[in-house]
Amino acid sequence: MKIATTIPEVRAQVAAWKKEGLTVGLVPTMGYLHEGHASLVDKAVSLCDRVVASDFVNPTQFGPGEDLEAYPRDFDRDCALLEEHGCDLVFHPAVEEMYVPNAATFVEIQSDMPKQLCGQTRPTHFKGVCTVVSKLFNIVTPDKAFFGQKDAQQLAIIRRMVRELSYGIEIVGCPIVREADGLAKSSRNTYLDPAQRKAALVLSQAVFLGQRLVQEGERDARKLVSAMEAHIKGEPLARIDYVSAVDGVTMEPVERIEGDVLVAMAVYIGKTRLIDNFVVEESAL
Ligand code: PAF
């Protein structure tokens, strides 16, 4: 596996692959990789001839007072995981390589979509995500790019950005990977002390409860969300940021569980904000 820290190095390698007629997959990450990221790399390896992973903690997607400085980093461990899973090139740029001084060009969806769900408490987050992802698309020019369903709003926003900016890139969404006890894998799980780690199970428990209620026929979004909230509120270490049922494409709140619906949540366990979700597909109703 090659390591590139500059944009020209990535461009040269990708150009050489394309000259050979090889397809390229991109797995964008912020590092501190876990099995969720590994599943994205595995999927990319299965669908593309060559796989590039980016490992970059993107400052523009963190708001003031968020965990940019504290965000966990372990590049050597990341490289070992990426190599083991068949990644061909890791792009690990410095902030100065990705952002010229006083950069003032951003990519932003100007609708309510990035203001829903996580956007309520992280109003600039998706502007930073769209900007860095579109830069990575321009640098790597992949055929396919791989994103986790755990960040469901991010996935929906990137699909829209790709459609509206005419990127010729296929976006592949990959399922949530969970610990054996249900907790969705996240780099932020590392912040949790043992009591918080136990308390964090309320998120996946609320997901499983919500899925069961829908299976049993609950179609009233408010009742569904209330039942999930009641479960989370039973955990003293948990504080709800939001639990919402939204349209799976537009992220607009829904009243009925009909069509493709995303039921998503963000919950603070101590100071750590965790997210989880499930999708109800129309075909399953
Ligand atoms: O999902 C993430 O880890 C990040 O938001 C992404 C897509 C790598 C952009 O920095």
PDB file of C-alpha atoms and ligand atoms in Angstrom:
ATOM      1  CA  MET A   1       0.000   0.000   0.000  1.00  0.00           C
ATOM      2  CA  LYS A   2       1.284   3.442  -0.935  1.00  0.00           C
ATOM      3  CA  ILE A   3       0.966   6.508   1.275  1.00  0.00           C
ATOM      4  CA  ALA A   4       0.492   9.923  -0.351  1.00  0.00           C
ATOM      5  CA  THR A   5       0.489  13.220   1.505  1.00  0.00           C
ATOM      6  CA  THR A   6       0.179  15.556  -1.485  1.00  0.00           C
ATOM      7  CA  ILE A   7      -2.489  16.090  -4.130  1.00  0.00           C
ATOM      8  CA  PRO A   8      -0.049  15.676  -7.098  1.00  0.00           C
ATOM      9  CA  GLU A   9       1.063  12.258  -5.767  1.00  0.00           C
ATOM     10  CA  VAL A  10      -2.559  11.054  -5.695  1.00  0.00           C
ATOM     11  CA  ARG A  11      -3.302  12.484  -9.132  1.00  0.00           C
ATOM     12  CA  ALA A  12      -0.207  10.797 -10.647  1.00  0.00           C
ATOM     13  CA  GLN A  13      -1.086   7.376  -9.176  1.00  0.00           C
ATOM     14  CA  VAL A  14      -4.746   7.558 -10.212  1.00  0.00           C
ATOM     15  CA  ALA A  15      -3.770   8.717 -13.721  1.00  0.00           C
ATOM     16  CA  ALA A  16      -1.424   5.716 -14.045  1.00  0.00           C
ATOM     17  CA  TRP A  17      -4.206   3.336 -12.973  1.00  0.00           C
ATOM     18  CA  LYS A  18      -6.707   4.911 -15.354  1.00  0.00           C
ATOM     19  CA  LYS A  19      -4.200   4.623 -18.199  1.00  0.00           C
ATOM     20  CA  GLU A  20      -4.215   0.870 -17.533  1.00  0.00           C
ATOM     21  CA  GLY A  21      -8.024   0.896 -17.733  1.00  0.00           C
ATOM     22  CA  LEU A  22      -8.481   0.180 -14.008  1.00  0.00           C
ATOM     23  CA  THR A  23     -11.480   1.396 -11.985  1.00  0.00           C
ATOM     24  CA  VAL A  24     -10.913   3.353  -8.779  1.00  0.00           C
ATOM     25  CA  GLY A  25     -12.926   3.333  -5.547  1.00  0.00           C
ATOM     26  CA  LEU A  26     -12.663   6.010  -2.850  1.00  0.00           C
ATOM     27  CA  VAL A  27     -13.312   5.466   0.867  1.00  0.00           C
ATOM     28  CA  PRO A  28     -13.275   8.886   2.573  1.00  0.00           C
ATOM     29  CA  THR A  29     -12.478   8.680   6.313  1.00  0.00           C
ATOM     30  CA  MET A  30     -11.335  10.844   9.187  1.00  0.00           C
ATOM     31  CA  GLY A  31      -9.068   8.058  10.457  1.00  0.00           C
ATOM     32  CA  TYR A  32      -9.089   6.192  13.766  1.00  0.00           C
ATOM     33  CA  LEU A  33     -10.488   3.357  11.739  1.00  0.00           C
ATOM     34  CA  HIS A  34     -12.658   0.525  13.008  1.00  0.00           C
ATOM     35  CA  GLU A  35     -14.540  -2.414  11.504  1.00  0.00           C
ATOM     36  CA  GLY A  36     -17.169  -0.063  10.073  1.00  0.00           C
ATOM     37  CA  HIS A  37     -14.477   1.571   7.909  1.00  0.00           C
ATOM     38  CA  ALA A  38     -12.999  -1.868   7.147  1.00  0.00           C
ATOM     39  CA  SER A  39     -16.391  -2.937   5.746  1.00  0.00           C
ATOM     40  CA  LEU A  40     -16.326   0.079   3.391  1.00  0.00           C
ATOM     41  CA  VAL A  41     -12.838  -0.881   2.185  1.00  0.00           C
ATOM     42  CA  ASP A  42     -13.945  -4.517   1.738  1.00  0.00           C
ATOM     43  CA  LYS A  43     -16.917  -3.379  -0.342  1.00  0.00           C
ATOM     44  CA  ALA A  44     -14.694  -1.062  -2.398  1.00  0.00           C
ATOM     45  CA  VAL A  45     -12.163  -3.861  -3.006  1.00  0.00           C
ATOM     46  CA  SER A  46     -14.988  -6.134  -4.165  1.00  0.00           C
ATOM     47  CA  LEU A  47     -16.312  -3.571  -6.681  1.00  0.00           C
ATOM     48  CA  CYS A  48     -13.204  -1.686  -7.904  1.00  0.00           C
ATOM     49  CA  ASP A  49      -9.787  -2.586  -9.311  1.00  0.00           C
ATOM     50  CA  ARG A  50      -7.953  -0.110  -7.063  1.00  0.00           C
ATOM     51  CA  VAL A  51      -8.982   1.459  -3.751  1.00  0.00           C
ATOM     52  CA  VAL A  52      -7.943   4.825  -2.312  1.00  0.00           C
ATOM     53  CA  ALA A  53      -8.779   5.698   1.301  1.00  0.00           C
ATOM     54  CA  SER A  54      -8.442   9.242   2.575  1.00  0.00           C
ATOM     55  CA  ASP A  55      -7.428   9.705   6.212  1.00  0.00           C
ATOM     56  CA  PHE A  56      -8.002  13.356   7.084  1.00  0.00           C
ATOM     57  CA  VAL A  57      -9.621  14.989  10.103  1.00  0.00           C
ATOM     58  CA  ASN A  58     -11.451  17.726   8.240  1.00  0.00           C
ATOM     59  CA  PRO A  59     -11.496  20.951  10.306  1.00  0.00           C
ATOM     60  CA  THR A  60     -14.278  22.630   8.313  1.00  0.00           C
ATOM     61  CA  GLN A  61     -16.900  20.129   9.448  1.00  0.00           C
ATOM     62  CA  PHE A  62     -16.303  20.834  13.157  1.00  0.00           C
ATOM     63  CA  GLY A  63     -18.120  23.751  14.779  1.00  0.00           C
ATOM     64  CA  PRO A  64     -16.732  25.966  17.557  1.00  0.00           C
ATOM     65  CA  GLY A  65     -16.472  24.000  20.820  1.00  0.00           C
ATOM     66  CA  GLU A  66     -16.683  20.617  19.044  1.00  0.00           C
ATOM     67  CA  ASP A  67     -14.045  17.898  19.379  1.00  0.00           C
ATOM     68  CA  LEU A  68     -11.639  18.824  16.509  1.00  0.00           C
ATOM     69  CA  GLU A  69      -8.482  18.892  18.674  1.00  0.00           C
ATOM     70  CA  ALA A  70      -9.540  15.898  20.771  1.00  0.00           C
ATOM     71  CA  TYR A  71     -10.657  13.818  17.757  1.00  0.00           C
ATOM     72  CA  PRO A  72      -8.763  10.494  18.085  1.00  0.00           C
ATOM     73  CA  ARG A  73      -5.905   9.858  15.676  1.00  0.00           C
ATOM     74  CA  ASP A  74      -3.645   6.821  15.093  1.00  0.00           C
ATOM     75  CA  PHE A  75      -2.288   6.861  11.558  1.00  0.00           C
ATOM     76  CA  ASP A  76       0.015   3.834  11.959  1.00  0.00           C
ATOM     77  CA  ARG A  77      -2.862   1.671  13.179  1.00  0.00           C
ATOM     78  CA  ASP A  78      -5.064   3.024  10.345  1.00  0.00           C
ATOM     79  CA  CYS A  79      -2.420   2.025   7.777  1.00  0.00           C
ATOM     80  CA  ALA A  80      -2.198  -1.497   9.207  1.00  0.00           C
ATOM     81  CA  LEU A  81      -5.996  -1.921   8.962  1.00  0.00           C
ATOM     82  CA  LEU A  82      -6.176  -0.456   5.445  1.00  0.00           C
ATOM     83  CA  GLU A  83      -3.348  -2.631   4.163  1.00  0.00           C
ATOM     84  CA  GLU A  84      -4.857  -5.745   5.722  1.00  0.00           C
ATOM     85  CA  HIS A  85      -8.133  -5.035   3.917  1.00  0.00           C
ATOM     86  CA  GLY A  86      -6.540  -4.533   0.500  1.00  0.00           C
ATOM     87  CA  CYS A  87      -6.417  -0.725   0.177  1.00  0.00           C
ATOM     88  CA  ASP A  88      -3.918   0.354  -2.494  1.00  0.00           C
ATOM     89  CA  LEU A  89      -3.303   4.005  -1.601  1.00  0.00           C
ATOM     90  CA  VAL A  90      -3.946   6.067   1.517  1.00  0.00           C
ATOM     91  CA  PHE A  91      -4.152   9.842   1.127  1.00  0.00           C
ATOM     92  CA  HIS A  92      -3.111  11.512   4.387  1.00  0.00           C
ATOM     93  CA  PRO A  93      -2.777  15.242   3.693  1.00  0.00           C
ATOM     94  CA  ALA A  94      -1.949  18.032   6.119  1.00  0.00           C
ATOM     95  CA  VAL A  95      -4.623  20.698   6.577  1.00  0.00           C
ATOM     96  CA  GLU A  96      -2.452  23.093   4.512  1.00  0.00           C
ATOM     97  CA  GLU A  97      -2.480  20.650   1.586  1.00  0.00           C
ATOM     98  CA  MET A  98      -6.282  20.525   1.542  1.00  0.00           C
ATOM     99  CA  TYR A  99      -7.086  24.153   2.311  1.00  0.00           C
ATOM    100  CA  VAL A 100      -5.204  27.119   0.860  1.00  0.00           C
ATOM    101  CA  PRO A 101      -4.894  30.028   3.328  1.00  0.00           C
ATOM    102  CA  ASN A 102      -8.089  32.097   3.550  1.00  0.00           C
ATOM    103  CA  ALA A 103      -9.991  29.581   1.407  1.00  0.00           C
ATOM    104  CA  ALA A 104     -13.443  31.041   0.811  1.00  0.00           C
ATOM    105  CA  THR A 105     -14.971  28.555  -1.629  1.00  0.00           C
ATOM    106  CA  PHE A 106     -17.391  26.107  -0.080  1.00  0.00           C
ATOM    107  CA  VAL A 107     -19.937  23.585  -1.330  1.00  0.00           C
ATOM    108  CA  GLU A 108     -23.275  23.830   0.397  1.00  0.00           C
ATOM    109  CA  ILE A 109     -26.777  22.508  -0.215  1.00  0.00           C
ATOM    110  CA  GLN A 110     -28.937  25.587   0.205  1.00  0.00           C
ATOM    111  CA  SER A 111     -32.159  23.990   1.409  1.00  0.00           C
ATOM    112  CA  ASP A 112     -33.515  22.747   4.723  1.00  0.00           C
ATOM    113  CA  MET A 113     -31.883  19.356   4.138  1.00  0.00           C
ATOM    114  CA  PRO A 114     -28.610  20.109   5.976  1.00  0.00           C
ATOM    115  CA  LYS A 115     -30.545  21.946   8.729  1.00  0.00           C
ATOM    116  CA  GLN A 116     -32.582  18.874   9.739  1.00  0.00           C
ATOM    117  CA  LEU A 117     -31.453  16.220  12.260  1.00  0.00           C
ATOM    118  CA  CYS A 118     -27.728  16.751  13.015  1.00  0.00           C
ATOM    119  CA  GLY A 119     -27.878  20.176  11.329  1.00  0.00           C
ATOM    120  CA  GLN A 120     -30.055  21.527  14.150  1.00  0.00           C
ATOM    121  CA  THR A 121     -27.125  21.510  16.582  1.00  0.00           C
ATOM    122  CA  ARG A 122     -24.298  21.403  13.989  1.00  0.00           C
ATOM    123  CA  PRO A 123     -25.381  24.167  11.561  1.00  0.00           C
ATOM    124  CA  THR A 124     -22.111  24.332   9.561  1.00  0.00           C
ATOM    125  CA  HIS A 125     -21.272  20.615   9.648  1.00  0.00           C
ATOM    126  CA  PHE A 126     -22.603  19.541   6.255  1.00  0.00           C
ATOM    127  CA  LYS A 127     -21.101  22.557   4.484  1.00  0.00           C
ATOM    128  CA  GLY A 128     -17.706  21.290   5.693  1.00  0.00           C
ATOM    129  CA  VAL A 129     -18.529  17.707   4.714  1.00  0.00           C
ATOM    130  CA  CYS A 130     -19.727  18.658   1.214  1.00  0.00           C
ATOM    131  CA  THR A 131     -16.689  20.864   0.679  1.00  0.00           C
ATOM    132  CA  VAL A 132     -14.115  18.255   1.682  1.00  0.00           C
ATOM    133  CA  VAL A 133     -15.905  15.402  -0.108  1.00  0.00           C
ATOM    134  CA  SER A 134     -16.164  17.401  -3.328  1.00  0.00           C
ATOM    135  CA  LYS A 135     -12.463  18.261  -3.034  1.00  0.00           C
ATOM    136  CA  LEU A 136     -11.642  14.570  -2.535  1.00  0.00           C
ATOM    137  CA  PHE A 137     -13.778  13.721  -5.573  1.00  0.00           C
ATOM    138  CA  ASN A 138     -11.836  16.296  -7.638  1.00  0.00           C
ATOM    139  CA  ILE A 139      -8.472  15.007  -6.406  1.00  0.00           C
ATOM    140  CA  VAL A 140      -9.122  11.247  -6.664  1.00  0.00           C
ATOM    141  CA  THR A 141     -11.721  11.260  -9.510  1.00  0.00           C
ATOM    142  CA  PRO A 142     -13.054   7.855  -8.382  1.00  0.00           C
ATOM    143  CA  ASP A 143     -15.595   5.735 -10.274  1.00  0.00           C
ATOM    144  CA  LYS A 144     -17.341   4.826  -7.020  1.00  0.00           C
ATOM    145  CA  ALA A 145     -17.239   6.265  -3.487  1.00  0.00           C
ATOM    146  CA  PHE A 146     -18.248   4.393  -0.326  1.00  0.00           C
ATOM    147  CA  PHE A 147     -20.046   5.849   2.703  1.00  0.00           C
ATOM    148  CA  GLY A 148     -21.580   4.288   5.813  1.00  0.00           C
ATOM    149  CA  GLN A 149     -25.322   4.231   6.441  1.00  0.00           C
ATOM    150  CA  LYS A 150     -24.606   5.176  10.075  1.00  0.00           C
ATOM    151  CA  ASP A 151     -24.155   8.762   8.849  1.00  0.00           C
ATOM    152  CA  ALA A 152     -27.476   8.519   7.017  1.00  0.00           C
ATOM    153  CA  GLN A 153     -28.003  12.268   6.624  1.00  0.00           C
ATOM    154  CA  GLN A 154     -24.457  12.665   5.289  1.00  0.00           C
ATOM    155  CA  LEU A 155     -25.095   9.866   2.779  1.00  0.00           C
ATOM    156  CA  ALA A 156     -28.369  11.471   1.584  1.00  0.00           C
ATOM    157  CA  ILE A 157     -26.688  14.893   1.296  1.00  0.00           C
ATOM    158  CA  ILE A 158     -23.745  13.497  -0.672  1.00  0.00           C
ATOM    159  CA  ARG A 159     -26.095  11.658  -3.037  1.00  0.00           C
ATOM    160  CA  ARG A 160     -27.889  14.949  -3.663  1.00  0.00           C
ATOM    161  CA  MET A 161     -24.633  16.882  -4.119  1.00  0.00           C
ATOM    162  CA  VAL A 162     -23.397  14.294  -6.626  1.00  0.00           C
ATOM    163  CA  ARG A 163     -26.665  14.461  -8.570  1.00  0.00           C
ATOM    164  CA  GLU A 164     -26.893  18.249  -8.596  1.00  0.00           C
ATOM    165  CA  LEU A 165     -23.201  18.918  -9.366  1.00  0.00           C
ATOM    166  CA  SER A 166     -23.153  16.192 -12.054  1.00  0.00           C
ATOM    167  CA  TYR A 167     -20.290  14.181 -10.577  1.00  0.00           C
ATOM    168  CA  GLY A 168     -20.004  10.993 -12.615  1.00  0.00           C
ATOM    169  CA  ILE A 169     -19.414   8.999  -9.436  1.00  0.00           C
ATOM    170  CA  GLU A 170     -21.546   6.147  -8.099  1.00  0.00           C
ATOM    171  CA  ILE A 171     -22.249   6.523  -4.374  1.00  0.00           C
ATOM    172  CA  VAL A 172     -22.374   3.178  -2.572  1.00  0.00           C
ATOM    173  CA  GLY A 173     -24.038   3.158   0.856  1.00  0.00           C
ATOM    174  CA  CYS A 174     -22.869   0.409   3.236  1.00  0.00           C
ATOM    175  CA  PRO A 175     -24.731  -1.052   6.261  1.00  0.00           C
ATOM    176  CA  ILE A 176     -24.090  -0.033   9.880  1.00  0.00           C
ATOM    177  CA  VAL A 177     -21.548  -2.294  11.609  1.00  0.00           C
ATOM    178  CA  ARG A 178     -22.319  -2.999  15.278  1.00  0.00           C
ATOM    179  CA  GLU A 179     -20.431  -4.332  18.285  1.00  0.00           C
ATOM    180  CA  ALA A 180     -21.636  -7.750  19.515  1.00  0.00           C
ATOM    181  CA  ASP A 181     -23.907  -6.012  22.056  1.00  0.00           C
ATOM    182  CA  GLY A 182     -25.473  -3.732  19.429  1.00  0.00           C
ATOM    183  CA  LEU A 183     -23.574  -0.428  19.817  1.00  0.00           C
ATOM    184  CA  ALA A 184     -22.893   1.050  16.372  1.00  0.00           C
ATOM    185  CA  LYS A 185     -19.133   1.227  15.697  1.00  0.00           C
ATOM    186  CA  SER A 186     -17.822   4.776  15.888  1.00  0.00           C
ATOM    187  CA  SER A 187     -14.436   6.405  16.382  1.00  0.00           C
ATOM    188  CA  ARG A 188     -16.110   8.439  19.152  1.00  0.00           C
ATOM    189  CA  ASN A 189     -16.907   5.280  21.194  1.00  0.00           C
ATOM    190  CA  THR A 190     -13.332   5.553  22.392  1.00  0.00           C
ATOM    191  CA  TYR A 191     -14.337   8.605  24.514  1.00  0.00           C
ATOM    192  CA  LEU A 192     -16.695   6.490  26.652  1.00  0.00           C
ATOM    193  CA  ASP A 193     -15.686   5.301  30.127  1.00  0.00           C
ATOM    194  CA  PRO A 194     -16.991   1.843  31.166  1.00  0.00           C
ATOM    195  CA  ALA A 195     -20.238   3.183  32.704  1.00  0.00           C
ATOM    196  CA  GLN A 196     -20.879   5.384  29.654  1.00  0.00           C
ATOM    197  CA  ARG A 197     -20.086   2.498  27.297  1.00  0.00           C
ATOM    198  CA  LYS A 198     -22.840   0.491  29.025  1.00  0.00           C
ATOM    199  CA  ALA A 199     -25.233   3.465  28.953  1.00  0.00           C
ATOM    200  CA  ALA A 200     -24.559   3.974  25.216  1.00  0.00           C
ATOM    201  CA  LEU A 201     -26.469   0.774  24.523  1.00  0.00           C
ATOM    202  CA  VAL A 202     -29.706   2.785  24.813  1.00  0.00           C
ATOM    203  CA  LEU A 203     -29.157   4.005  21.251  1.00  0.00           C
ATOM    204  CA  SER A 204     -29.129   0.576  19.615  1.00  0.00           C
ATOM    205  CA  GLN A 205     -31.822  -0.626  22.008  1.00  0.00           C
ATOM    206  CA  ALA A 206     -34.017   2.278  20.839  1.00  0.00           C
ATOM    207  CA  VAL A 207     -33.265   1.330  17.213  1.00  0.00           C
ATOM    208  CA  PHE A 208     -34.265  -2.296  17.828  1.00  0.00           C
ATOM    209  CA  LEU A 209     -37.386  -1.173  19.726  1.00  0.00           C
ATOM    210  CA  GLY A 210     -38.364   1.149  16.865  1.00  0.00           C
ATOM    211  CA  GLN A 211     -37.824  -1.597  14.280  1.00  0.00           C
ATOM    212  CA  ARG A 212     -39.982  -3.984  16.319  1.00  0.00           C
ATOM    213  CA  LEU A 213     -42.794  -1.424  16.689  1.00  0.00           C
ATOM    214  CA  VAL A 214     -42.809  -0.774  12.927  1.00  0.00           C
ATOM    215  CA  GLN A 215     -42.857  -4.529  12.285  1.00  0.00           C
ATOM    216  CA  GLU A 216     -45.824  -4.802  14.658  1.00  0.00           C
ATOM    217  CA  GLY A 217     -47.666  -2.189  12.601  1.00  0.00           C
ATOM    218  CA  GLU A 218     -46.941   1.208  14.205  1.00  0.00           C
ATOM    219  CA  ARG A 219     -47.347   3.837  11.469  1.00  0.00           C
ATOM    220  CA  ASP A 220     -47.729   6.980  13.592  1.00  0.00           C
ATOM    221  CA  ALA A 221     -44.306   8.651  13.519  1.00  0.00           C
ATOM    222  CA  ARG A 222     -44.950  10.659  16.698  1.00  0.00           C
ATOM    223  CA  LYS A 223     -45.907   7.554  18.700  1.00  0.00           C
ATOM    224  CA  LEU A 224     -42.897   5.661  17.348  1.00  0.00           C
ATOM    225  CA  VAL A 225     -40.484   8.443  18.248  1.00  0.00           C
ATOM    226  CA  SER A 226     -42.092   8.904  21.697  1.00  0.00           C
ATOM    227  CA  ALA A 227     -41.637   5.207  22.522  1.00  0.00           C
ATOM    228  CA  MET A 228     -37.976   5.370  21.490  1.00  0.00           C
ATOM    229  CA  GLU A 229     -37.432   8.593  23.452  1.00  0.00           C
ATOM    230  CA  ALA A 230     -39.055   7.081  26.553  1.00  0.00           C
ATOM    231  CA  HIS A 231     -36.603   4.194  26.392  1.00  0.00           C
ATOM    232  CA  ILE A 232     -33.595   6.516  26.072  1.00  0.00           C
ATOM    233  CA  LYS A 233     -34.826   8.757  28.899  1.00  0.00           C
ATOM    234  CA  GLY A 234     -34.747   5.706  31.193  1.00  0.00           C
ATOM    235  CA  GLU A 235     -30.935   5.890  31.074  1.00  0.00           C
ATOM    236  CA  PRO A 236     -29.673   8.594  33.483  1.00  0.00           C
ATOM    237  CA  LEU A 237     -26.365   9.117  31.585  1.00  0.00           C
ATOM    238  CA  ALA A 238     -28.170   9.762  28.271  1.00  0.00           C
ATOM    239  CA  ARG A 239     -29.393  13.153  27.029  1.00  0.00           C
ATOM    240  CA  ILE A 240     -31.362  13.261  23.780  1.00  0.00           C
ATOM    241  CA  ASP A 241     -30.268  15.694  21.074  1.00  0.00           C
ATOM    242  CA  TYR A 242     -32.975  14.448  18.701  1.00  0.00           C
ATOM    243  CA  VAL A 243     -34.977  11.390  17.727  1.00  0.00           C
ATOM    244  CA  SER A 244     -36.802  11.970  14.417  1.00  0.00           C
ATOM    245  CA  ALA A 245     -38.596  10.179  11.632  1.00  0.00           C
ATOM    246  CA  VAL A 246     -37.863  11.833   8.281  1.00  0.00           C
ATOM    247  CA  ASP A 247     -38.298  11.176   4.572  1.00  0.00           C
ATOM    248  CA  GLY A 248     -35.398   8.936   3.524  1.00  0.00           C
ATOM    249  CA  VAL A 249     -34.410  11.202   0.602  1.00  0.00           C
ATOM    250  CA  THR A 250     -35.323  14.782   1.581  1.00  0.00           C
ATOM    251  CA  MET A 251     -34.798  14.473   5.368  1.00  0.00           C
ATOM    252  CA  GLU A 252     -38.093  16.368   5.883  1.00  0.00           C
ATOM    253  CA  PRO A 253     -40.000  15.229   9.013  1.00  0.00           C
ATOM    254  CA  VAL A 254     -42.852  12.787   8.338  1.00  0.00           C
ATOM    255  CA  GLU A 255     -46.069  12.148  10.256  1.00  0.00           C
ATOM    256  CA  ARG A 256     -46.653   8.617   8.977  1.00  0.00           C
ATOM    257  CA  ILE A 257     -44.279   5.696   8.498  1.00  0.00           C
ATOM    258  CA  GLU A 258     -44.957   5.365   4.771  1.00  0.00           C
ATOM    259  CA  GLY A 259     -42.593   5.225   1.814  1.00  0.00           C
ATOM    260  CA  ASP A 260     -38.866   5.174   2.582  1.00  0.00           C
ATOM    261  CA  VAL A 261     -38.395   6.614   6.062  1.00  0.00           C
ATOM    262  CA  LEU A 262     -35.231   7.227   8.085  1.00  0.00           C
ATOM    263  CA  VAL A 263     -35.617   7.048  11.856  1.00  0.00           C
ATOM    264  CA  ALA A 264     -32.495   8.716  13.248  1.00  0.00           C
ATOM    265  CA  MET A 265     -31.193   9.870  16.599  1.00  0.00           C
ATOM    266  CA  ALA A 266     -28.335  11.718  18.248  1.00  0.00           C
ATOM    267  CA  VAL A 267     -27.848  11.193  21.971  1.00  0.00           C
ATOM    268  CA  TYR A 268     -25.234  12.578  24.340  1.00  0.00           C
ATOM    269  CA  ILE A 269     -23.687  10.057  26.685  1.00  0.00           C
ATOM    270  CA  GLY A 270     -21.820  12.377  29.012  1.00  0.00           C
ATOM    271  CA  LYS A 271     -20.100  14.795  26.616  1.00  0.00           C
ATOM    272  CA  THR A 272     -19.957  12.286  23.756  1.00  0.00           C
ATOM    273  CA  ARG A 273     -22.552  12.729  21.037  1.00  0.00           C
ATOM    274  CA  LEU A 274     -23.431   9.426  19.379  1.00  0.00           C
ATOM    275  CA  ILE A 275     -25.733   8.758  16.423  1.00  0.00           C
ATOM    276  CA  ASP A 276     -27.668   5.726  15.245  1.00  0.00           C
ATOM    277  CA  ASN A 277     -30.582   5.055  12.899  1.00  0.00           C
ATOM    278  CA  PHE A 278     -32.637   2.597  10.941  1.00  0.00           C
ATOM    279  CA  VAL A 279     -34.313   2.811   7.566  1.00  0.00           C
ATOM    280  CA  VAL A 280     -37.835   1.614   6.894  1.00  0.00           C
ATOM    281  CA  GLU A 281     -38.180   0.678   3.244  1.00  0.00           C
ATOM    282  CA  GLU A 282     -41.546   1.021   1.581  1.00  0.00           C
ATOM    283  CA  SER A 283     -41.205  -2.532   0.229  1.00  0.00           C
ATOM    284  CA  ALA A 284     -40.984  -3.868   3.806  1.00  0.00           C
ATOM    285  CA  LEU A 285     -44.249  -2.227   4.972  1.00  0.00           C
TER     286      LEU A 285
HETATM  287  O1  PAF B   1     -17.897  10.346   7.591  1.00  0.00           O
HETATM  288  C1  PAF B   1     -16.787  10.878   7.789  1.00  0.00           C
HETATM  289  O2  PAF B   1     -15.884  10.289   8.407  1.00  0.00           O
HETATM  290  C2  PAF B   1     -16.524  12.277   7.273  1.00  0.00           C
HETATM  291  O3  PAF B   1     -17.644  13.086   7.419  1.00  0.00           O
HETATM  292  C3  PAF B   1     -16.007  12.302   5.828  1.00  0.00           C
HETATM  293  C4  PAF B   1     -17.045  11.781   4.849  1.00  0.00           C
HETATM  294  C5  PAF B   1     -14.742  11.467   5.715  1.00  0.00           C
HETATM  295  C6  PAF B   1     -15.669  13.733   5.413  1.00  0.00           C
HETATM  296  O4  PAF B   1     -14.671  14.277   6.222  1.00  0.00           O
END
